[in-house]
XYZ file of C-alpha atoms in Angstrom:
549
model
C -21.249 -42.308 50.478
C -18.197 -44.223 49.308
C -15.123 -42.591 50.772
C -12.867 -44.124 48.105
C -14.401 -42.037 45.342
C -12.568 -38.775 44.979
C -14.822 -36.060 43.579
C -13.538 -34.289 40.477
C -13.422 -30.549 41.021
C -15.334 -28.530 38.458
C -13.278 -26.722 35.840
C -13.009 -23.011 36.157
C -14.272 -20.878 33.271
C -10.695 -19.711 32.606
C -9.542 -23.295 32.098
C -12.402 -24.047 29.729
C -11.615 -20.889 27.780
C -7.945 -21.854 27.604
C -8.850 -25.255 26.188
C -11.106 -23.734 23.549
C -8.706 -20.927 22.652
C -6.994 -22.578 19.633
C -10.296 -23.407 17.936
C -11.757 -19.998 18.763
C -8.650 -18.272 17.411
C -8.905 -20.230 14.156
C -12.556 -19.279 13.760
C -11.812 -15.624 14.480
C -8.996 -15.523 11.916
C -11.241 -17.210 9.353
C -13.927 -14.603 9.986
C -11.379 -11.802 9.652
C -10.294 -13.259 6.319
C -13.833 -13.599 5.018
C -15.061 -10.264 6.348
C -13.273 -8.381 3.557
C -14.720 -10.713 0.885
C -11.320 -11.740 -0.522
C -13.003 -13.113 -3.661
C -13.613 -9.576 -4.966
C -10.021 -8.566 -4.231
C -8.711 -11.707 -5.922
C -10.932 -11.030 -8.938
C -9.463 -7.545 -9.483
C -5.896 -8.796 -9.020
C -6.433 -11.687 -11.440
C -7.951 -9.331 -14.009
C -4.895 -7.079 -14.039
C -2.517 -10.023 -14.104
C -4.423 -11.682 -16.952
C -4.346 -8.500 -19.045
C -0.622 -8.179 -18.415
C -0.014 -11.755 -19.560
C -2.186 -11.426 -22.673
C -0.449 -8.272 -23.838
C 2.849 -10.169 -23.710
C 1.503 -13.144 -25.655
C 2.317 -12.682 -29.384
C -0.074 -15.483 -30.321
C -3.181 -13.735 -28.939
C -2.962 -10.113 -30.086
C -0.907 -9.557 -33.216
C -0.970 -5.734 -33.383
C -0.575 -2.942 -30.861
C -3.902 -1.425 -31.893
C -5.710 -4.627 -30.971
C -3.887 -4.704 -27.637
C -5.020 -1.165 -26.814
C -8.627 -1.821 -27.834
C -8.768 -5.124 -25.943
C -7.389 -3.648 -22.716
C -9.656 -0.611 -22.926
C -12.756 -2.710 -23.594
C -12.089 -5.257 -20.842
C -11.360 -2.614 -18.206
C -14.437 -0.551 -19.082
C -16.663 -3.630 -19.078
C -15.267 -4.682 -15.705
C -15.902 -1.177 -14.344
C -19.568 -1.344 -15.379
C -19.804 -4.821 -13.845
C -18.446 -3.482 -10.546
C -20.838 -0.531 -10.438
C -23.877 -2.546 -11.505
C -23.236 -5.213 -8.897
C -22.541 -2.576 -6.217
C -25.878 -0.849 -6.875
C -27.702 -4.197 -6.845
C -26.122 -5.130 -3.503
C -26.891 -1.680 -2.088
C -30.569 -2.159 -2.893
C -30.422 -5.371 -0.894
C -28.836 -3.328 1.930
C -25.584 -5.284 1.755
C -23.483 -2.277 2.629
C -19.995 -3.621 3.126
C -19.671 -5.565 -0.123
C -21.307 -2.817 -2.175
C -18.916 -0.227 -0.714
C -15.992 -2.554 -1.415
C -17.011 -2.782 -5.085
C -17.247 1.012 -5.322
C -13.732 1.302 -3.876
C -12.426 -1.278 -6.359
C -14.072 0.588 -9.239
C -12.371 3.813 -8.161
C -9.079 1.960 -7.883
C -9.372 0.807 -11.509
C -11.000 4.038 -12.693
C -7.949 5.445 -14.476
C -6.456 2.156 -15.669
C -8.035 2.366 -19.179
C -6.280 5.676 -19.801
C -2.866 4.054 -19.534
C -3.336 2.417 -22.937
C -4.481 5.681 -24.511
C -0.981 7.107 -24.059
C 0.265 4.267 -26.235
C -2.579 4.758 -28.738
C -1.446 8.362 -29.275
C 1.668 7.062 -30.999
C -0.403 4.746 -33.206
C -3.336 6.847 -34.335
C -4.375 10.249 -33.013
C -7.993 9.743 -34.060
C -8.091 6.467 -32.133
C -6.575 8.135 -29.074
C -9.094 10.996 -29.112
C -11.968 8.533 -29.514
C -10.800 6.342 -26.643
C -10.162 9.336 -24.377
C -13.638 10.734 -25.068
C -15.298 7.345 -24.614
C -13.355 6.701 -21.410
C -14.312 10.082 -19.937
C -17.987 9.569 -20.779
C -17.911 6.044 -19.298
C -16.416 7.319 -16.034
C -18.966 10.142 -15.804
C -21.780 7.691 -16.508
C -20.677 5.350 -13.731
C -20.183 8.274 -11.320
C -23.706 9.540 -12.093
C -25.123 6.067 -11.524
C -23.402 5.805 -8.130
C -24.612 9.264 -7.103
C -28.211 8.451 -8.029
C -28.333 4.812 -6.973
C -26.107 4.962 -3.873
C -27.047 8.138 -1.967
C -25.655 6.787 1.311
C -22.068 6.701 0.006
C -19.828 9.071 1.967
C -18.331 11.057 -0.899
C -18.908 14.811 -0.432
C -19.339 17.204 -3.330
C -15.844 18.667 -2.890
C -14.363 15.203 -3.279
C -16.416 14.681 -6.431
C -15.169 18.018 -7.798
C -11.590 16.915 -7.074
C -12.361 13.650 -8.876
C -13.673 15.590 -11.884
C -10.428 17.603 -11.977
C -8.354 14.419 -11.808
C -10.447 12.856 -14.572
C -9.947 15.921 -16.783
C -6.182 15.741 -16.227
C -6.068 12.055 -17.152
C -8.267 12.550 -20.234
C -6.199 15.456 -21.502
C -2.787 14.091 -20.560
C -2.369 11.780 -23.607
C -3.537 14.543 -25.932
C -1.095 17.042 -24.422
C 1.638 14.435 -24.715
C 0.853 14.098 -28.440
C 1.579 17.793 -28.997
C 4.968 17.419 -27.285
C 6.018 13.986 -28.502
C 7.970 15.393 -31.442
C 9.914 17.814 -29.211
C 10.733 16.819 -25.646
C 8.593 15.403 -22.832
C 11.297 16.043 -20.228
C 9.770 19.345 -19.094
C 6.227 17.988 -19.121
C 7.290 15.032 -16.974
C 8.939 17.360 -14.457
C 5.813 19.546 -14.266
C 3.658 16.498 -13.546
C 5.805 15.165 -10.719
C 6.908 18.466 -9.179
C 3.681 20.499 -9.430
C 0.552 18.658 -10.604
C 0.753 15.508 -8.473
C 1.739 17.320 -5.217
C -1.154 19.732 -5.808
C -3.553 16.793 -6.187
C -2.132 15.238 -3.011
C -2.996 18.423 -1.092
C -6.579 18.683 -2.374
C -8.142 16.601 0.463
C -7.336 19.457 2.830
C -10.259 21.280 1.169
C -12.711 18.483 1.970
C -15.257 19.200 4.718
C -14.239 17.871 8.144
C -15.874 14.622 9.223
C -18.925 15.007 11.421
C -18.796 13.934 15.042
C -21.293 11.130 14.400
C -19.183 9.318 11.805
C -17.969 6.617 14.157
C -16.803 3.343 12.727
C -18.955 1.228 15.048
C -22.167 3.169 14.391
C -22.257 3.485 10.603
C -22.216 1.225 7.591
C -19.113 0.635 5.507
C -20.374 3.145 2.931
C -20.453 5.920 5.541
C -17.102 5.604 7.308
C -15.321 8.891 7.754
C -12.090 7.918 5.959
C -13.768 6.741 2.743
C -13.236 10.060 0.839
C -9.542 9.999 1.704
C -9.230 6.390 0.524
C -10.966 7.047 -2.791
C -8.933 10.201 -3.420
C -5.756 8.259 -2.657
C -6.723 5.709 -5.306
C -7.304 8.496 -7.830
C -3.913 10.017 -6.975
C -2.149 6.665 -7.320
C -3.807 6.051 -10.706
C -2.720 9.483 -11.944
C 0.852 8.844 -10.786
C 0.932 5.513 -12.631
C -0.455 7.259 -15.734
C 2.281 9.907 -15.587
C 4.931 7.219 -15.170
C 3.542 5.190 -18.094
C 3.707 8.182 -20.434
C 7.334 8.749 -19.478
C 8.014 5.048 -20.055
C 6.396 5.107 -23.505
C 8.395 8.235 -24.388
C 11.573 6.687 -22.890
C 11.956 9.766 -20.689
C 13.804 8.884 -17.471
C 11.884 9.419 -14.240
C 14.389 9.544 -11.354
C 13.200 8.201 -8.029
C 13.767 11.586 -6.451
C 10.726 12.892 -8.359
C 8.557 10.719 -6.110
C 9.507 12.754 -3.046
C 7.250 15.829 -3.595
C 4.044 13.816 -3.912
C 5.072 11.481 -1.063
C 5.834 14.349 1.325
C 2.667 16.219 0.299
C 0.634 13.068 0.992
C 2.218 12.629 4.429
C 1.446 16.230 5.360
C -2.139 15.769 4.150
C -2.594 12.719 6.360
C -1.055 14.705 9.228
C -3.519 17.556 8.807
C -6.480 15.223 8.212
C -5.739 12.712 10.970
C -9.267 13.136 12.336
C -10.543 11.433 9.188
C -8.922 8.190 10.320
C -9.025 8.213 14.128
C -10.828 10.305 16.707
C -9.008 12.085 19.482
C -5.578 13.688 19.663
C -3.835 10.724 17.923
C -0.476 11.721 19.392
C 1.256 8.471 18.435
C -0.001 8.547 14.854
C 0.922 12.192 14.360
C 4.370 11.758 15.892
C 4.999 8.779 13.609
C 3.892 10.807 10.585
C 6.265 13.611 11.534
C 9.151 11.148 11.731
C 8.206 9.521 8.425
C 7.980 12.926 6.714
C 11.408 13.918 8.012
C 13.008 10.634 6.931
C 11.328 10.703 3.493
C 13.673 13.468 2.443
C 16.607 11.072 2.876
C 15.261 8.286 0.689
C 16.701 9.458 -2.627
C 19.450 11.733 -3.826
C 20.054 13.535 -7.087
C 18.436 16.719 -8.393
C 19.703 18.858 -5.504
C 17.240 21.614 -6.374
C 14.363 19.230 -5.629
C 15.850 17.677 -2.480
C 16.992 21.061 -1.180
C 13.636 22.697 -1.860
C 11.767 19.916 -0.047
C 14.189 20.066 2.887
C 13.711 23.830 3.160
C 9.911 23.483 2.991
C 9.970 20.760 5.650
C 12.259 22.895 7.801
C 9.704 25.718 7.814
C 6.654 23.464 8.266
C 8.235 21.471 11.099
C 9.225 24.671 12.873
C 5.704 26.099 12.615
C 4.256 22.795 13.752
C 6.553 22.708 16.779
C 5.531 26.234 17.797
C 1.846 25.286 17.713
C 2.041 21.690 18.980
C -0.306 20.953 21.878
C 1.769 18.261 23.621
C 5.359 17.720 24.692
C 5.668 14.603 22.563
C 4.659 16.392 19.373
C 6.890 19.372 20.161
C 9.886 17.112 20.778
C 9.333 15.101 17.577
C 8.685 18.254 15.546
C 11.883 19.932 16.739
C 13.814 16.717 16.064
C 12.307 16.592 12.555
C 13.317 20.245 12.106
C 16.900 19.349 12.966
C 16.851 16.373 10.600
C 15.564 18.570 7.756
C 18.202 21.172 8.547
C 20.950 18.576 8.321
C 19.498 17.353 5.012
C 19.476 20.892 3.621
C 23.041 21.437 4.796
C 24.239 18.266 3.079
C 22.548 19.375 -0.151
C 24.364 22.682 0.032
C 27.661 20.906 0.881
C 27.579 17.703 -1.229
C 31.233 16.895 -0.537
C 30.219 15.945 3.010
C 27.871 13.274 1.624
C 30.597 11.602 -0.455
C 32.880 11.638 2.593
C 30.259 9.886 4.739
C 29.522 7.230 2.121
C 33.141 6.124 1.733
C 33.913 3.009 3.807
C 36.793 4.613 5.726
C 38.300 2.747 8.717
C 36.863 5.051 11.357
C 33.461 4.911 9.702
C 33.631 1.103 9.653
C 34.401 1.141 13.377
C 31.502 3.535 13.937
C 29.183 1.276 11.934
C 30.238 -1.772 13.965
C 29.636 0.137 17.196
C 26.202 1.231 16.007
C 25.426 -2.355 14.991
C 26.406 -3.688 18.410
C 24.315 -1.003 20.076
C 21.314 -1.955 17.915
C 21.701 -5.629 18.801
C 21.884 -4.787 22.506
C 18.829 -2.567 22.117
C 16.890 -5.329 20.367
C 17.828 -7.856 23.055
C 16.826 -5.648 25.967
C 13.870 -3.718 24.516
C 10.809 -5.724 23.493
C 8.696 -3.005 21.915
C 7.673 -3.013 18.222
C 9.282 0.398 17.657
C 12.682 -0.993 18.676
C 12.314 -3.979 16.353
C 11.239 -1.909 13.352
C 13.876 0.780 13.742
C 16.483 -1.858 14.547
C 15.636 -3.674 11.308
C 15.865 -0.412 9.357
C 19.240 0.350 10.917
C 20.639 -3.098 10.157
C 19.325 -2.922 6.589
C 20.975 0.457 6.017
C 24.216 -0.836 7.550
C 24.280 -3.887 5.265
C 23.525 -1.748 2.206
C 26.251 0.714 3.177
C 28.717 -2.146 3.752
C 28.097 -3.319 0.159
C 28.635 0.295 -1.030
C 24.925 0.452 -1.921
C 25.352 -2.165 -4.663
C 23.053 -4.712 -2.960
C 20.033 -2.822 -1.551
C 17.912 -5.994 -1.679
C 20.362 -7.690 0.662
C 19.906 -4.939 3.222
C 16.105 -5.092 2.993
C 16.158 -8.875 3.400
C 18.377 -8.737 6.496
C 16.381 -5.875 8.019
C 12.996 -7.556 7.440
C 14.154 -10.906 8.836
C 15.657 -9.247 11.911
C 12.479 -7.248 12.591
C 10.322 -10.380 12.151
C 12.571 -12.358 14.490
C 12.332 -9.558 17.054
C 8.517 -9.677 16.782
C 8.642 -13.012 18.636
C 9.496 -10.998 21.777
C 7.074 -8.074 21.357
C 4.987 -7.183 24.388
C 2.070 -4.860 24.963
C 0.126 -5.934 21.853
C -2.985 -8.017 21.439
C -2.822 -11.133 19.295
C -4.525 -9.346 16.411
C -2.207 -6.309 16.583
C 0.828 -8.589 16.706
C -0.244 -10.463 13.576
C -1.035 -7.227 11.749
C 2.475 -5.942 12.505
C 4.066 -9.216 11.435
C 1.940 -9.243 8.290
C 3.053 -5.701 7.374
C 6.713 -6.630 7.794
C 6.136 -9.815 5.811
C 4.560 -7.784 3.014
C 7.670 -5.596 2.795
C 9.828 -8.733 2.689
C 7.666 -10.384 0.011
C 7.593 -7.273 -2.207
C 11.381 -6.997 -2.074
C 11.747 -10.726 -2.799
C 9.453 -10.370 -5.809
C 11.362 -7.347 -7.112
C 14.659 -9.167 -6.587
C 13.555 -12.363 -8.318
C 11.789 -10.562 -11.182
C 14.874 -8.640 -12.303
C 16.312 -10.703 -15.189
C 19.643 -8.887 -14.946
C 20.272 -10.143 -11.416
C 22.005 -13.500 -11.226
C 21.164 -13.939 -7.538
C 17.388 -14.213 -7.988
C 17.453 -17.447 -5.995
C 18.439 -15.518 -2.876
C 14.835 -14.892 -1.660
C 14.305 -18.655 -1.706
C 17.433 -19.153 0.392
C 16.493 -16.473 2.897
C 12.924 -17.748 3.124
C 14.029 -21.351 3.629
C 16.646 -20.446 6.238
C 14.153 -18.301 8.136
C 11.624 -21.146 8.124
C 14.229 -23.621 9.411
C 15.239 -21.125 12.082
C 11.637 -20.783 13.252
C 11.285 -24.553 13.511
C 14.494 -24.741 15.565
C 13.273 -21.942 17.816
C 9.994 -23.794 18.337
C 11.790 -27.062 19.062
C 14.435 -25.864 21.526
C 12.883 -22.801 23.153
C 9.430 -24.274 23.564
C 7.415 -21.199 22.586
C 4.188 -21.344 20.630
C 4.946 -22.042 16.978
C 4.743 -18.747 15.022
C 2.498 -19.867 12.178
C 2.243 -16.365 10.706
C 6.022 -16.009 10.463
C 6.346 -19.533 9.075
C 3.833 -18.689 6.353
C 5.707 -15.476 5.509
C 9.017 -17.343 5.264
C 7.469 -20.067 3.099
C 5.901 -17.436 0.827
C 9.260 -15.778 0.245
C 10.791 -19.160 -0.451
C 8.211 -19.787 -3.180
C 8.773 -16.436 -4.926
C 11.586 -17.533 -7.347
C 9.804 -20.672 -8.608
C 6.567 -18.685 -8.868
C 8.276 -16.014 -10.970
C 9.814 -18.707 -13.179
C 6.362 -20.275 -13.722
C 4.797 -16.914 -14.566
C 7.526 -16.249 -17.139
C 7.350 -19.612 -18.888
C 3.603 -20.361 -18.914
C 1.122 -18.111 -20.751
C -2.212 -18.301 -18.953
C -3.849 -14.942 -19.670
C -7.244 -16.239 -20.779
C -7.392 -18.725 -17.903
C -6.567 -15.911 -15.471
C -9.398 -13.740 -16.831
C -11.836 -16.633 -16.458
C -10.637 -17.171 -12.898
C -11.206 -13.450 -12.279
C -14.839 -13.714 -13.371
C -15.276 -16.896 -11.323
C -13.935 -15.161 -8.203
C -16.275 -12.240 -8.827
C -19.290 -14.571 -9.072
C -18.236 -16.428 -5.916
C -17.773 -13.118 -4.086
C -21.261 -11.944 -5.045
C -22.809 -15.251 -3.997
C -20.867 -15.092 -0.731
C -22.105 -11.546 -0.028
C -25.742 -12.523 -0.569
C -25.389 -15.737 1.427
C -23.698 -13.881 4.264
C -26.681 -11.551 4.520
C -29.194 -14.410 4.313
C -27.375 -16.278 7.095
C -27.214 -13.163 9.284
C -23.409 -13.136 9.454
C -21.974 -9.956 10.963
C -19.393 -7.894 9.131
C -16.939 -6.903 11.848
C -17.828 -3.646 13.577
C -19.663 -2.450 10.483
C -22.739 -4.592 10.911
C -24.685 -1.392 11.374
C -27.911 -1.534 9.409
C -26.736 -4.293 7.126
C -29.618 -6.480 6.180
C -32.180 -4.598 8.266
């Protein structure tokens, strides 16, 4: 044996795994993207965007009656296409994609009724005909799903709730017609303060999920949270319908009217937490308690509404604290009780609110001290909760500093700070970290879009500036600190930077027909992808179940 030859030690499995990690991570992220069949989601989004563009194009539809008929016909035809394809995929035992199409159909279920509210002002006979035809079409599709998709987890009580919601949406334009010559102000208040909160509480009457409905042992059509998701889509569609009627009637809908349905929804999720996760879910329930308490502070105005909600929360939080089964829940519930009590007190003594909102010297000093404390907290604490609440605090401080005249500025600063803090988060897996960053990026992108879309705002270029500066900052951090380049954050920053030019393009170029054709193309690609995925034996996350067997 030649003594000059130095044997190469074999690589350990950990080293081989470390070398293959970037490629494996890319493949895993690609699979996560494809598992939800994004082509179907893109098809629905393109359909709605194309209809919106066509209704604003004076060269395509010359009368309002044609606009209403075109929108109604396209949406109904697309609904039948979704249901027909879902039933065909279900017969091929392609469970995930068929369930996804059913969810999309329920999300667009009430969209055709939005145009009927406009048709009421044009021709009552036309409105009655469209409402009747729309109701029959929905019932026909629901009957087809019940007969052709028996494995869908949608109990009879949920279907009864859906029938009630359908009846409300069918009758709403006709009721509006009887009040259009008088005043819709009272009808709008009844919808937002009574009808919608009642609908938000209906899932509490659904049967509890069975112990065998585990996510990793059932198909996507049988998951335990599917009834809650579908009911949430129905509720959202009804809320949009109520808002559209008020918009057509030019009746103002203050933001404070959103609070009753939002708080009722949060309490419903609190009481039905077993539909989403098994076990005690202490963290989820504590977070819901905090969100419910803070929701009462989102909007002001209409003190009878804010005060009533604060009083109701005060009672419910107190009862919850008395019956809580853990120290964490009791502590959060009592804290939420105190927060609701303070909110009720400020409603009863409004002069205290105006005193707190004035930028007095001692309040400015207090705000600076709180800001310094938040920065110290963010530097020393590396948990996601600290980053999120720190971003919220900084955003509120910036908005308060501008005397609430620039709320977008506060949201931008808060989102960027929370995203920057996410570079130091610990205790999360790579997937959980990217989900958290993606959620924060979504908030940032939505605010950038709302800021750039407002034609009355002269600073619509600001999202581009914030996005570009954040991207440059990430590159500098990568260059000088030497950490792994945060591709997710770079993509979020670049997306926000592209919002203003994207909005300008959407305003200047009419591409409604092209968008509808792209929607159909995405739908065809999604169907082909679903069939090919089954033929190739590709798994669908933890829901592989009996797919393709």
